[in-house]
Amino acid sequence: MPPRVSPRIAKYVDALPLESGLQVLEIGCGPGVAAREISRRIGDGKIVAIDRSEKAIKQALAASVTDLLSGRLEFRNVAIEEFELEQGEDRFDLAFAMRVGALDGRHPNAGKRAMKRLKAALKPDGLLFIDAAGPIKGEDILI
């Protein structure tokens, strides 16, 4: 059985401007709780959830069998500072991260590389949410 959505994650997901058709990137997805919740809220959109931890991705995949079948959810084992769009993949409308060291100031060098990757992965008017900070437009990401 997939893990339940904690109040902290539920509050964060509720605050995101989600709508049908969005292409969403979750950075640092852990076992995939937020990603599964978002996949259920974006209609014909899609969420790609990434994490540097192979163990976390294995847990996310194991807990997400039904959601993966919908085609709205995908997990990838990659760190944000190494992330690249796949061949032919559209840029994202929205990206978010909760407690990710490369983005919350704990690892500044990784953060610089991560922001460069995010600028390339987000649409110019796409929105980036890091922890509780307000959104940054893709075109406004400083690299």
PDB file of N, CA and C in Angstrom, residues 8-96:
ATOM      1  N   ARG A   8       2.090  17.843   6.012  1.00  0.00           N
ATOM      2  CA  ARG A   8       3.063  18.779   5.425  1.00  0.00           C
ATOM      3  C   ARG A   8       3.064  18.691   3.898  1.00  0.00           C
ATOM      4  N   ILE A   9       3.091  17.479   3.370  1.00  0.00           N
ATOM      5  CA  ILE A   9       3.093  17.307   1.908  1.00  0.00           C
ATOM      6  C   ILE A   9       1.748  17.712   1.328  1.00  0.00           C
ATOM      7  N   ALA A  10       0.660  17.345   1.978  1.00  0.00           N
ATOM      8  CA  ALA A  10      -0.667  17.717   1.487  1.00  0.00           C
ATOM      9  C   ALA A  10      -0.809  19.235   1.402  1.00  0.00           C
ATOM     10  N   LYS A  11      -0.341  19.941   2.421  1.00  0.00           N
ATOM     11  CA  LYS A  11      -0.416  21.411   2.428  1.00  0.00           C
ATOM     12  C   LYS A  11       0.415  21.995   1.285  1.00  0.00           C
ATOM     13  N   TYR A  12       1.596  21.458   1.061  1.00  0.00           N
ATOM     14  CA  TYR A  12       2.467  21.945  -0.008  1.00  0.00           C
ATOM     15  C   TYR A  12       1.811  21.719  -1.381  1.00  0.00           C
ATOM     16  N   VAL A  13       1.328  20.506  -1.608  1.00  0.00           N
ATOM     17  CA  VAL A  13       0.691  20.184  -2.894  1.00  0.00           C
ATOM     18  C   VAL A  13      -0.555  21.040  -3.101  1.00  0.00           C
ATOM     19  N   ASP A  14      -1.335  21.233  -2.059  1.00  0.00           N
ATOM     20  CA  ASP A  14      -2.539  22.070  -2.163  1.00  0.00           C
ATOM     21  C   ASP A  14      -2.205  23.499  -2.573  1.00  0.00           C
ATOM     22  N   ALA A  15      -1.038  23.987  -2.187  1.00  0.00           N
ATOM     23  CA  ALA A  15      -0.646  25.362  -2.491  1.00  0.00           C
ATOM     24  C   ALA A  15      -0.103  25.538  -3.917  1.00  0.00           C
ATOM     25  N   LEU A  16       0.243  24.454  -4.574  1.00  0.00           N
ATOM     26  CA  LEU A  16       0.761  24.567  -5.946  1.00  0.00           C
ATOM     27  C   LEU A  16      -0.374  24.906  -6.907  1.00  0.00           C
ATOM     28  N   PRO A  17      -0.107  25.729  -7.919  1.00  0.00           N
ATOM     29  CA  PRO A  17      -1.145  26.085  -8.892  1.00  0.00           C
ATOM     30  C   PRO A  17      -1.319  24.985  -9.946  1.00  0.00           C
ATOM     31  N   LEU A  18      -1.886  23.869  -9.523  1.00  0.00           N
ATOM     32  CA  LEU A  18      -2.046  22.709 -10.404  1.00  0.00           C
ATOM     33  C   LEU A  18      -3.326  22.823 -11.213  1.00  0.00           C
ATOM     34  N   GLU A  19      -3.228  22.379 -12.453  1.00  0.00           N
ATOM     35  CA  GLU A  19      -4.411  22.319 -13.308  1.00  0.00           C
ATOM     36  C   GLU A  19      -4.198  21.247 -14.361  1.00  0.00           C
ATOM     37  N   SER A  20      -5.267  20.874 -15.010  1.00  0.00           N
ATOM     38  CA  SER A  20      -5.204  19.826 -16.015  1.00  0.00           C
ATOM     39  C   SER A  20      -4.246  20.205 -17.141  1.00  0.00           C
ATOM     40  N   GLY A  21      -3.466  19.236 -17.569  1.00  0.00           N
ATOM     41  CA  GLY A  21      -2.587  19.427 -18.712  1.00  0.00           C
ATOM     42  C   GLY A  21      -1.181  19.892 -18.393  1.00  0.00           C
ATOM     43  N   LEU A  22      -0.901  20.224 -17.141  1.00  0.00           N
ATOM     44  CA  LEU A  22       0.438  20.711 -16.786  1.00  0.00           C
ATOM     45  C   LEU A  22       1.488  19.610 -16.900  1.00  0.00           C
ATOM     46  N   GLN A  23       2.689  20.042 -17.272  1.00  0.00           N
ATOM     47  CA  GLN A  23       3.876  19.195 -17.239  1.00  0.00           C
ATOM     48  C   GLN A  23       4.660  19.627 -16.009  1.00  0.00           C
ATOM     49  N   VAL A  24       4.837  18.719 -15.043  1.00  0.00           N
ATOM     50  CA  VAL A  24       5.394  19.047 -13.735  1.00  0.00           C
ATOM     51  C   VAL A  24       6.667  18.241 -13.490  1.00  0.00           C
ATOM     52  N   LEU A  25       7.649  18.889 -12.877  1.00  0.00           N
ATOM     53  CA  LEU A  25       8.889  18.233 -12.456  1.00  0.00           C
ATOM     54  C   LEU A  25       8.992  18.332 -10.946  1.00  0.00           C
ATOM     55  N   GLU A  26       9.097  17.180 -10.282  1.00  0.00           N
ATOM     56  CA  GLU A  26       9.372  17.182  -8.844  1.00  0.00           C
ATOM     57  C   GLU A  26      10.831  16.817  -8.643  1.00  0.00           C
ATOM     58  N   ILE A  27      11.533  17.633  -7.877  1.00  0.00           N
ATOM     59  CA  ILE A  27      12.939  17.421  -7.590  1.00  0.00           C
ATOM     60  C   ILE A  27      13.064  16.868  -6.180  1.00  0.00           C
ATOM     61  N   GLY A  28      13.704  15.705  -6.046  1.00  0.00           N
ATOM     62  CA  GLY A  28      13.852  15.087  -4.735  1.00  0.00           C
ATOM     63  C   GLY A  28      12.571  14.425  -4.274  1.00  0.00           C
ATOM     64  N   CYS A  29      12.055  13.508  -5.076  1.00  0.00           N
ATOM     65  CA  CYS A  29      10.731  12.936  -4.828  1.00  0.00           C
ATOM     66  C   CYS A  29      10.670  11.914  -3.707  1.00  0.00           C
ATOM     67  N   GLY A  30      11.820  11.419  -3.247  1.00  0.00           N
ATOM     68  CA  GLY A  30      11.773  10.395  -2.202  1.00  0.00           C
ATOM     69  C   GLY A  30      10.902   9.233  -2.640  1.00  0.00           C
ATOM     70  N   PRO A  31      10.032   8.708  -1.769  1.00  0.00           N
ATOM     71  CA  PRO A  31       9.203   7.556  -2.123  1.00  0.00           C
ATOM     72  C   PRO A  31       7.997   7.883  -2.999  1.00  0.00           C
ATOM     73  N   GLY A  32       7.882   9.113  -3.470  1.00  0.00           N
ATOM     74  CA  GLY A  32       6.874   9.440  -4.484  1.00  0.00           C
ATOM     75  C   GLY A  32       5.515   9.866  -3.991  1.00  0.00           C
ATOM     76  N   VAL A  33       5.384  10.192  -2.730  1.00  0.00           N
ATOM     77  CA  VAL A  33       4.077  10.541  -2.165  1.00  0.00           C
ATOM     78  C   VAL A  33       3.479  11.766  -2.867  1.00  0.00           C
ATOM     79  N   ALA A  34       4.229  12.849  -2.948  1.00  0.00           N
ATOM     80  CA  ALA A  34       3.718  14.068  -3.587  1.00  0.00           C
ATOM     81  C   ALA A  34       3.469  13.837  -5.071  1.00  0.00           C
ATOM     82  N   ALA A  35       4.358  13.106  -5.726  1.00  0.00           N
ATOM     83  CA  ALA A  35       4.211  12.855  -7.157  1.00  0.00           C
ATOM     84  C   ALA A  35       2.911  12.108  -7.465  1.00  0.00           C
ATOM     85  N   ARG A  36       2.602  11.101  -6.667  1.00  0.00           N
ATOM     86  CA  ARG A  36       1.347  10.369  -6.880  1.00  0.00           C
ATOM     87  C   ARG A  36       0.146  11.283  -6.691  1.00  0.00           C
ATOM     88  N   GLU A  37       0.182  12.106  -5.655  1.00  0.00           N
ATOM     89  CA  GLU A  37      -0.932  13.022  -5.395  1.00  0.00           C
ATOM     90  C   GLU A  37      -1.104  13.999  -6.553  1.00  0.00           C
ATOM     91  N   ILE A  38      -0.014  14.526  -7.058  1.00  0.00           N
ATOM     92  CA  ILE A  38      -0.082  15.472  -8.171  1.00  0.00           C
ATOM     93  C   ILE A  38      -0.580  14.785  -9.438  1.00  0.00           C
ATOM     94  N   SER A  39      -0.134  13.559  -9.683  1.00  0.00           N
ATOM     95  CA  SER A  39      -0.571  12.855 -10.898  1.00  0.00           C
ATOM     96  C   SER A  39      -2.087  12.704 -10.946  1.00  0.00           C
ATOM     97  N   ARG A  40      -2.702  12.669  -9.784  1.00  0.00           N
ATOM     98  CA  ARG A  40      -4.162  12.523  -9.704  1.00  0.00           C
ATOM     99  C   ARG A  40      -4.887  13.853  -9.898  1.00  0.00           C
ATOM    100  N   ARG A  41      -4.135  14.963  -9.904  1.00  0.00           N
ATOM    101  CA  ARG A  41      -4.748  16.292  -9.978  1.00  0.00           C
ATOM    102  C   ARG A  41      -4.505  17.014 -11.296  1.00  0.00           C
ATOM    103  N   ILE A  42      -3.722  16.439 -12.200  1.00  0.00           N
ATOM    104  CA  ILE A  42      -3.341  17.183 -13.407  1.00  0.00           C
ATOM    105  C   ILE A  42      -3.984  16.645 -14.679  1.00  0.00           C
ATOM    106  N   GLY A  43      -5.055  15.894 -14.525  1.00  0.00           N
ATOM    107  CA  GLY A  43      -5.794  15.428 -15.691  1.00  0.00           C
ATOM    108  C   GLY A  43      -4.903  14.749 -16.700  1.00  0.00           C
ATOM    109  N   ASP A  44      -4.840  15.312 -17.901  1.00  0.00           N
ATOM    110  CA  ASP A  44      -4.037  14.706 -18.964  1.00  0.00           C
ATOM    111  C   ASP A  44      -2.602  15.218 -18.967  1.00  0.00           C
ATOM    112  N   GLY A  45      -2.189  15.870 -17.883  1.00  0.00           N
ATOM    113  CA  GLY A  45      -0.809  16.325 -17.758  1.00  0.00           C
ATOM    114  C   GLY A  45       0.111  15.185 -17.374  1.00  0.00           C
ATOM    115  N   LYS A  46       1.324  15.537 -16.980  1.00  0.00           N
ATOM    116  CA  LYS A  46       2.298  14.519 -16.594  1.00  0.00           C
ATOM    117  C   LYS A  46       3.237  15.084 -15.537  1.00  0.00           C
ATOM    118  N   ILE A  47       3.642  14.227 -14.619  1.00  0.00           N
ATOM    119  CA  ILE A  47       4.664  14.598 -13.641  1.00  0.00           C
ATOM    120  C   ILE A  47       5.847  13.653 -13.790  1.00  0.00           C
ATOM    121  N   VAL A  48       7.016  14.240 -13.882  1.00  0.00           N
ATOM    122  CA  VAL A  48       8.271  13.503 -13.849  1.00  0.00           C
ATOM    123  C   VAL A  48       8.884  13.805 -12.492  1.00  0.00           C
ATOM    124  N   ALA A  49       9.125  12.760 -11.710  1.00  0.00           N
ATOM    125  CA  ALA A  49       9.661  12.909 -10.362  1.00  0.00           C
ATOM    126  C   ALA A  49      11.060  12.306 -10.330  1.00  0.00           C
ATOM    127  N   ILE A  50      12.029  13.112  -9.864  1.00  0.00           N
ATOM    128  CA  ILE A  50      13.412  12.654  -9.858  1.00  0.00           C
ATOM    129  C   ILE A  50      13.972  12.620  -8.441  1.00  0.00           C
ATOM    130  N   ASP A  51      14.940  11.755  -8.251  1.00  0.00           N
ATOM    131  CA  ASP A  51      15.654  11.696  -6.988  1.00  0.00           C
ATOM    132  C   ASP A  51      17.029  11.100  -7.255  1.00  0.00           C
ATOM    133  N   ARG A  52      18.030  11.603  -6.549  1.00  0.00           N
ATOM    134  CA  ARG A  52      19.396  11.088  -6.710  1.00  0.00           C
ATOM    135  C   ARG A  52      19.550   9.704  -6.082  1.00  0.00           C
ATOM    136  N   SER A  53      18.653   9.328  -5.184  1.00  0.00           N
ATOM    137  CA  SER A  53      18.739   8.065  -4.460  1.00  0.00           C
ATOM    138  C   SER A  53      18.065   6.930  -5.228  1.00  0.00           C
ATOM    139  N   GLU A  54      18.863   5.929  -5.573  1.00  0.00           N
ATOM    140  CA  GLU A  54      18.313   4.751  -6.249  1.00  0.00           C
ATOM    141  C   GLU A  54      17.297   4.037  -5.353  1.00  0.00           C
ATOM    142  N   LYS A  55      17.590   3.995  -4.065  1.00  0.00           N
ATOM    143  CA  LYS A  55      16.677   3.361  -3.112  1.00  0.00           C
ATOM    144  C   LYS A  55      15.326   4.072  -3.095  1.00  0.00           C
ATOM    145  N   ALA A  56      15.341   5.405  -3.073  1.00  0.00           N
ATOM    146  CA  ALA A  56      14.087   6.165  -3.074  1.00  0.00           C
ATOM    147  C   ALA A  56      13.287   5.897  -4.342  1.00  0.00           C
ATOM    148  N   ILE A  57      13.951   5.854  -5.475  1.00  0.00           N
ATOM    149  CA  ILE A  57      13.250   5.601  -6.742  1.00  0.00           C
ATOM    150  C   ILE A  57      12.647   4.198  -6.744  1.00  0.00           C
ATOM    151  N   LYS A  58      13.381   3.219  -6.231  1.00  0.00           N
ATOM    152  CA  LYS A  58      12.827   1.858  -6.143  1.00  0.00           C
ATOM    153  C   LYS A  58      11.580   1.838  -5.267  1.00  0.00           C
ATOM    154  N   GLN A  59      11.620   2.561  -4.138  1.00  0.00           N
ATOM    155  CA  GLN A  59      10.448   2.636  -3.253  1.00  0.00           C
ATOM    156  C   GLN A  59       9.281   3.321  -3.975  1.00  0.00           C
ATOM    157  N   ALA A  60       9.574   4.398  -4.682  1.00  0.00           N
ATOM    158  CA  ALA A  60       8.531   5.134  -5.404  1.00  0.00           C
ATOM    159  C   ALA A  60       7.886   4.252  -6.469  1.00  0.00           C
ATOM    160  N   LEU A  61       8.696   3.540  -7.211  1.00  0.00           N
ATOM    161  CA  LEU A  61       8.164   2.650  -8.253  1.00  0.00           C
ATOM    162  C   LEU A  61       7.289   1.554  -7.652  1.00  0.00           C
ATOM    163  N   ALA A  62       7.764   0.941  -6.574  1.00  0.00           N
ATOM    164  CA  ALA A  62       7.012  -0.138  -5.935  1.00  0.00           C
ATOM    165  C   ALA A  62       5.668   0.338  -5.392  1.00  0.00           C
ATOM    166  N   ALA A  63       5.604   1.576  -4.924  1.00  0.00           N
ATOM    167  CA  ALA A  63       4.376   2.109  -4.323  1.00  0.00           C
ATOM    168  C   ALA A  63       3.446   2.760  -5.344  1.00  0.00           C
ATOM    169  N   SER A  64       3.854   2.781  -6.610  1.00  0.00           N
ATOM    170  CA  SER A  64       3.120   3.575  -7.602  1.00  0.00           C
ATOM    171  C   SER A  64       2.625   2.785  -8.805  1.00  0.00           C
ATOM    172  N   VAL A  65       2.504   1.491  -8.685  1.00  0.00           N
ATOM    173  CA  VAL A  65       2.173   0.651  -9.839  1.00  0.00           C
ATOM    174  C   VAL A  65       0.922   1.145 -10.564  1.00  0.00           C
ATOM    175  N   THR A  66      -0.154   1.358  -9.854  1.00  0.00           N
ATOM    176  CA  THR A  66      -1.407   1.795 -10.480  1.00  0.00           C
ATOM    177  C   THR A  66      -1.250   3.173 -11.117  1.00  0.00           C
ATOM    178  N   ASP A  67      -0.605   4.096 -10.419  1.00  0.00           N
ATOM    179  CA  ASP A  67      -0.429   5.456 -10.926  1.00  0.00           C
ATOM    180  C   ASP A  67       0.457   5.477 -12.169  1.00  0.00           C
ATOM    181  N   LEU A  68       1.460   4.619 -12.209  1.00  0.00           N
ATOM    182  CA  LEU A  68       2.346   4.558 -13.375  1.00  0.00           C
ATOM    183  C   LEU A  68       1.589   4.104 -14.618  1.00  0.00           C
ATOM    184  N   LEU A  69       0.625   3.220 -14.440  1.00  0.00           N
ATOM    185  CA  LEU A  69      -0.165   2.730 -15.569  1.00  0.00           C
ATOM    186  C   LEU A  69      -0.981   3.835 -16.234  1.00  0.00           C
ATOM    187  N   SER A  70      -1.253   4.906 -15.511  1.00  0.00           N
ATOM    188  CA  SER A  70      -2.041   6.015 -16.066  1.00  0.00           C
ATOM    189  C   SER A  70      -1.265   6.767 -17.147  1.00  0.00           C
ATOM    190  N   GLY A  71       0.064   6.654 -17.123  1.00  0.00           N
ATOM    191  CA  GLY A  71       0.893   7.404 -18.069  1.00  0.00           C
ATOM    192  C   GLY A  71       1.143   8.839 -17.643  1.00  0.00           C
ATOM    193  N   ARG A  72       0.604   9.244 -16.493  1.00  0.00           N
ATOM    194  CA  ARG A  72       0.778  10.622 -16.016  1.00  0.00           C
ATOM    195  C   ARG A  72       1.932  10.760 -15.034  1.00  0.00           C
ATOM    196  N   LEU A  73       2.612   9.669 -14.734  1.00  0.00           N
ATOM    197  CA  LEU A  73       3.648   9.676 -13.710  1.00  0.00           C
ATOM    198  C   LEU A  73       4.859   8.904 -14.197  1.00  0.00           C
ATOM    199  N   GLU A  74       6.027   9.483 -13.972  1.00  0.00           N
ATOM    200  CA  GLU A  74       7.285   8.825 -14.339  1.00  0.00           C
ATOM    201  C   GLU A  74       8.324   9.158 -13.275  1.00  0.00           C
ATOM    202  N   PHE A  75       9.136   8.184 -12.930  1.00  0.00           N
ATOM    203  CA  PHE A  75      10.225   8.378 -11.978  1.00  0.00           C
ATOM    204  C   PHE A  75      11.556   8.186 -12.691  1.00  0.00           C
ATOM    205  N   ARG A  76      12.550   9.017 -12.318  1.00  0.00           N
ATOM    206  CA  ARG A  76      13.899   8.902 -12.865  1.00  0.00           C
ATOM    207  C   ARG A  76      14.913   9.030 -11.746  1.00  0.00           C
ATOM    208  N   ASN A  77      15.933   8.203 -11.794  1.00  0.00           N
ATOM    209  CA  ASN A  77      17.015   8.223 -10.817  1.00  0.00           C
ATOM    210  C   ASN A  77      18.117   9.147 -11.328  1.00  0.00           C
ATOM    211  N   VAL A  78      18.031  10.422 -10.939  1.00  0.00           N
ATOM    212  CA  VAL A  78      19.011  11.420 -11.370  1.00  0.00           C
ATOM    213  C   VAL A  78      18.986  12.591 -10.389  1.00  0.00           C
ATOM    214  N   ALA A  79      20.142  13.165 -10.152  1.00  0.00           N
ATOM    215  CA  ALA A  79      20.240  14.375  -9.330  1.00  0.00           C
ATOM    216  C   ALA A  79      19.864  15.577 -10.193  1.00  0.00           C
ATOM    217  N   ILE A  80      19.290  16.596  -9.596  1.00  0.00           N
ATOM    218  CA  ILE A  80      18.876  17.771 -10.358  1.00  0.00           C
ATOM    219  C   ILE A  80      20.053  18.432 -11.059  1.00  0.00           C
ATOM    220  N   GLU A  81      21.235  18.415 -10.450  1.00  0.00           N
ATOM    221  CA  GLU A  81      22.377  19.059 -11.099  1.00  0.00           C
ATOM    222  C   GLU A  81      22.898  18.273 -12.298  1.00  0.00           C
ATOM    223  N   GLU A  82      22.335  17.086 -12.547  1.00  0.00           N
ATOM    224  CA  GLU A  82      22.674  16.277 -13.726  1.00  0.00           C
ATOM    225  C   GLU A  82      21.475  16.099 -14.664  1.00  0.00           C
ATOM    226  N   PHE A  83      20.328  16.638 -14.304  1.00  0.00           N
ATOM    227  CA  PHE A  83      19.084  16.421 -15.045  1.00  0.00           C
ATOM    228  C   PHE A  83      19.120  17.071 -16.423  1.00  0.00           C
ATOM    229  N   GLU A  84      18.640  16.336 -17.416  1.00  0.00           N
ATOM    230  CA  GLU A  84      18.459  16.865 -18.767  1.00  0.00           C
ATOM    231  C   GLU A  84      17.133  16.357 -19.306  1.00  0.00           C
ATOM    232  N   LEU A  85      16.502  17.179 -20.128  1.00  0.00           N
ATOM    233  CA  LEU A  85      15.298  16.727 -20.811  1.00  0.00           C
ATOM    234  C   LEU A  85      15.663  15.561 -21.726  1.00  0.00           C
ATOM    235  N   GLU A  86      14.750  14.625 -21.858  1.00  0.00           N
ATOM    236  CA  GLU A  86      14.964  13.526 -22.787  1.00  0.00           C
ATOM    237  C   GLU A  86      14.693  14.007 -24.212  1.00  0.00           C
ATOM    238  N   GLN A  87      15.210  13.273 -25.178  1.00  0.00           N
ATOM    239  CA  GLN A  87      15.017  13.593 -26.595  1.00  0.00           C
ATOM    240  C   GLN A  87      13.533  13.814 -26.884  1.00  0.00           C
ATOM    241  N   GLY A  88      13.181  14.987 -27.397  1.00  0.00           N
ATOM    242  CA  GLY A  88      11.805  15.298 -27.767  1.00  0.00           C
ATOM    243  C   GLY A  88      10.891  15.670 -26.603  1.00  0.00           C
ATOM    244  N   GLU A  89      11.411  15.683 -25.400  1.00  0.00           N
ATOM    245  CA  GLU A  89      10.587  16.007 -24.231  1.00  0.00           C
ATOM    246  C   GLU A  89      10.348  17.514 -24.151  1.00  0.00           C
ATOM    247  N   ASP A  90       9.097  17.898 -23.894  1.00  0.00           N
ATOM    248  CA  ASP A  90       8.754  19.306 -23.732  1.00  0.00           C
ATOM    249  C   ASP A  90       9.293  19.840 -22.412  1.00  0.00           C
ATOM    250  N   ARG A  91       9.534  21.134 -22.378  1.00  0.00           N
ATOM    251  CA  ARG A  91       9.938  21.782 -21.141  1.00  0.00           C
ATOM    252  C   ARG A  91       8.753  21.796 -20.174  1.00  0.00           C
ATOM    253  N   PHE A  92       9.046  21.980 -18.900  1.00  0.00           N
ATOM    254  CA  PHE A  92       8.039  21.871 -17.851  1.00  0.00           C
ATOM    255  C   PHE A  92       7.359  23.206 -17.574  1.00  0.00           C
ATOM    256  N   ASP A  93       6.074  23.101 -17.201  1.00  0.00           N
ATOM    257  CA  ASP A  93       5.290  24.269 -16.796  1.00  0.00           C
ATOM    258  C   ASP A  93       5.568  24.649 -15.348  1.00  0.00           C
ATOM    259  N   LEU A  94       5.917  23.659 -14.551  1.00  0.00           N
ATOM    260  CA  LEU A  94       6.063  23.865 -13.117  1.00  0.00           C
ATOM    261  C   LEU A  94       7.090  22.869 -12.588  1.00  0.00           C
ATOM    262  N   ALA A  95       7.946  23.343 -11.706  1.00  0.00           N
ATOM    263  CA  ALA A  95       8.890  22.465 -11.004  1.00  0.00           C
ATOM    264  C   ALA A  95       8.858  22.840  -9.535  1.00  0.00           C
ATOM    265  N   PHE A  96       9.090  21.846  -8.675  1.00  0.00           N
ATOM    266  CA  PHE A  96       9.101  22.133  -7.252  1.00  0.00           C
ATOM    267  C   PHE A  96      10.044  21.191  -6.522  1.00  0.00           C
TER     268      PHE A  96
END
